C-alpha cells in the first residue's frame, strides 16, 4: 500500500451461504476507519462493491480465479476479499482438464505487485444439511484449493460468531479482516500538524485533585498558544531539555521534541484495546534518563488530541493509596479511559490487584499505562512480569522496553536538534551530516555497555552535543543557580545537591568498575546504595512534603534531578561526576573520608534512623546496601571512609553489638589487629549499660531492648581479635564467657556451641605451647598439663553432634572442624587417654578457663574491669545439652566457684 493513498478500496465477494457475514465486514471497516481517524491517518477504508453469488456473475464451483479476474477488470480495487463456506459457487466452468494447473497459473498473477491484495476466507464451522450433490461435487473443490496453498498465502480460516457469545473473538471473520487490513492503514502518513482534529465532550468525573487530573484539550491548546512560530520552543527551553531537564507539558505539545517509535507503538496498543473494549496494562520500563516520561506525556497528548472516544486521566502522585472509587466511576461510562502513571512502581501492586478483578468483566473500558525505572520497579517489589502475564494473558499485558536507540529515532532526534541551530547540535556539528545518526546510536550503545543502570539515550545526547569543557561549564552554571536558593536553616540547594551528586557518581563508578572486571555474560553488579526521599528528608531534618515542594521541585526545574520517583538521582552519571568534582574542590571537608559530619556519614546515619522504629520510613530491602556501605568502601581501597561509616553505624545504635563487630572486622581485614581489639574493649561498657537497662526494664524501649543482647557472638569475635595479637589468656577467658549462661543470644541458634568450642580449642592449644616451652614466661609443666587437658576436652565436646545443633551455612564448619582436630592431634601426640563423658570433659575445660583467668596478667593491655568474674559464670546450658538425659544439673552441671576478684 502506498503511504500517500487516501482511500483503501475493497471489493467483497460473498458466496450465497456466507451472505449473513456482510455485517461482520461492515463492522470491521467501521473500526478501521475509527483507528485511522484516532491516529490522524490521512486516509479511509471503503467497500466500493459487493459481489454476491446468485446476483453477480463469476461464481464457479471449481475455482474462484475467474471471479477474481472479473472483479479486477470491473473495479481495479486495492483489495479483493472472498468469503466461502461449502462451495465457491453454483455454476460449473465446464470441462477443465487440469484445475490444479489453472490455479497454479492464477496464483502467479495474484502474487504480482500490480495485482490487488487477495484475501480469501473459509468458514470452519461444520456445514449443516449438506446435500448429496454438495458432498459429491462441490465440497471437494474447496478442500483441493486449500490443499494447494498453505494458510497465510491467499487464504485463512475463520469461525462464525456465536449467537450466545456477545464479545468478539480473535478467530471470527471481522477480527481477522480487521487485523489484516490494519497493517495497511498503519503505513498511511500521519497529520503531524500538532492541532486537534477531533472534538470530544469532557466526561463528568469526581476526581481527587491532589491525586488525578483529567487531560483536557482546551488546556493543551492554551499551552500551544504560548509556543513560538511553528509550535516550537524557545531556544533556551529546547537546549535545557536536550541537556537533561525533565519534560514539561508545554515541551511535549511543541514540535521541538521528536516523537520516537515507542509513542506510535503504545498508541497502537491502547487504541486496539480501547476499540475492542478490552482491559490492557502497558508498562514502559527502562533506566532513568532514557526518555520514558517524555514518551508517556507525548502518548497522553496524542490520545487527548486525536482519539475521539479515549480519555486520558493522569496520576499526579505516584505514592499514596490507589483510588478504587475512580475505577467504579469509569466502569459506568460508555467511553474508554486510560489511566496513566509515571514512576508507577509504588502503586504497581494496587494496579495489579485492580486489573486482576477487572479481567473477567465483559466490555472493560479501562486501561493502564505505567512507566517506571527498572531499578525502582525491582526495589519496590512490583509484581514480576510472569505474574502479570499469568493473570492477564500475553495480549493484555505488554512491556515496552525503552533502552536501545534505533537509527530512525536517532534521525528524528538529530533533526530536532538541527532546528535549534548550532546550540542544538553542539559538537555534533563537526560530524558529517550523513553520519550523525549512526554516531548517536554508537554513543548510546557505548553508554549501555559502560553502565546499563544509566540512561543510554541521555548519556549519548550529552556525549554527542557536549565535550568536557562544555559540560563543566553547564554544570557550573547550574551549581551557581542552586547556590542562590537559600533554605530556612541557612543551607542552599547546592548543599543538598552535593548529597545527591556524591551518591550517584560513586555508585555509578562502583558498578562500572565491577562491570569492567567481569566478562559480559558474567556481569554481576553489587546492590547499589540509592538515595531515597525518606533518607534525604531525614538527613535534612525536614518533612517529605517540604522536601517535595521546597527542594525536589526547584532542583528539577534547574534540570539537576528528576522530580518524581521514590529515589533522588542526578539526571545522568556524567553530570553527577562533574558536579561532585566541582563541589569537592569547593568544600573538601564535606567529602573528606574521616569527617563524621561529611556527606556519607550524614546519609548513612539518616538511612539507619529512617529504618529504625518509631520511624520505619524505609524497609529492610532498602537499608541492606547502606548497612554494607562500609564494607563496599573497604573493598574499593577507601579504608578511612569505611572505618568512619562503620563507627557512625555503631554510634546510631549503641545498644546493638552487631555494628561494633562489623567495625572491628574492617580493622582486622586491614591487618590492624590491635585497633580491632580496642574497638571491642572500648565499646563493652556502652553495650553493658544498655544490657543492664534492658534487664531492669524490659518494656522501656521495645526495639532497643530487643537488640540489647551482649550475645555469644560478640565475645567470640572479641576472643578471636585478642588471640590474633597473642593475648591467649584473654581470648580463652572471653570464650569462656561466651560459652557460659551469663549473656544471652537474640535467638537460641545465633552462635552454636561448636563454634565457641572451636575458638577455645585454638586458644588453649596456644596456651599449652607457651606453658610447655622452656624459658617462656608461661613455662610451667603443671600449667601445660592443665591447658592440654582443657584443649582436648574442648575438641571432644565440639565434635559432639549435640554441640552442632542449629549450625547454619553461614558458619564455617570446615574451619571449626580443623581447629577442633588440633585437640585430637595433641591428645594422640602426648598419649592422653580418650575422654569418656561430658562431665569429665567439662571439668577439664573449667580448669583451663580458670587458669587462663589467673594468668591473664601476662597479656598486653587490660580487659574492662566490668567483665564478669569467675564466680559468676555458669555453664548449665551446655551441660544440659551434652548430658545423656538432656537436662541441666547432675554431674555434668558446671559452675565455676572460684572467688571473684572483681565486682560485677
PDB file of C-alpha atoms in Angstrom, residues 669 698 767 811:
ATOM      1  CA  UNK A 669      40.789  -7.346  57.480  1.00  0.00           C
ATOM      2  CA  UNK A 698      12.313  -4.917  79.521  1.00  0.00           C
ATOM      3  CA  UNK A 767      48.480 -21.521  75.888  1.00  0.00           C
ATOM      4  CA  UNK A 811      29.167 -20.650  59.804  1.00  0.00           C
TER       5      UNK A 811
END
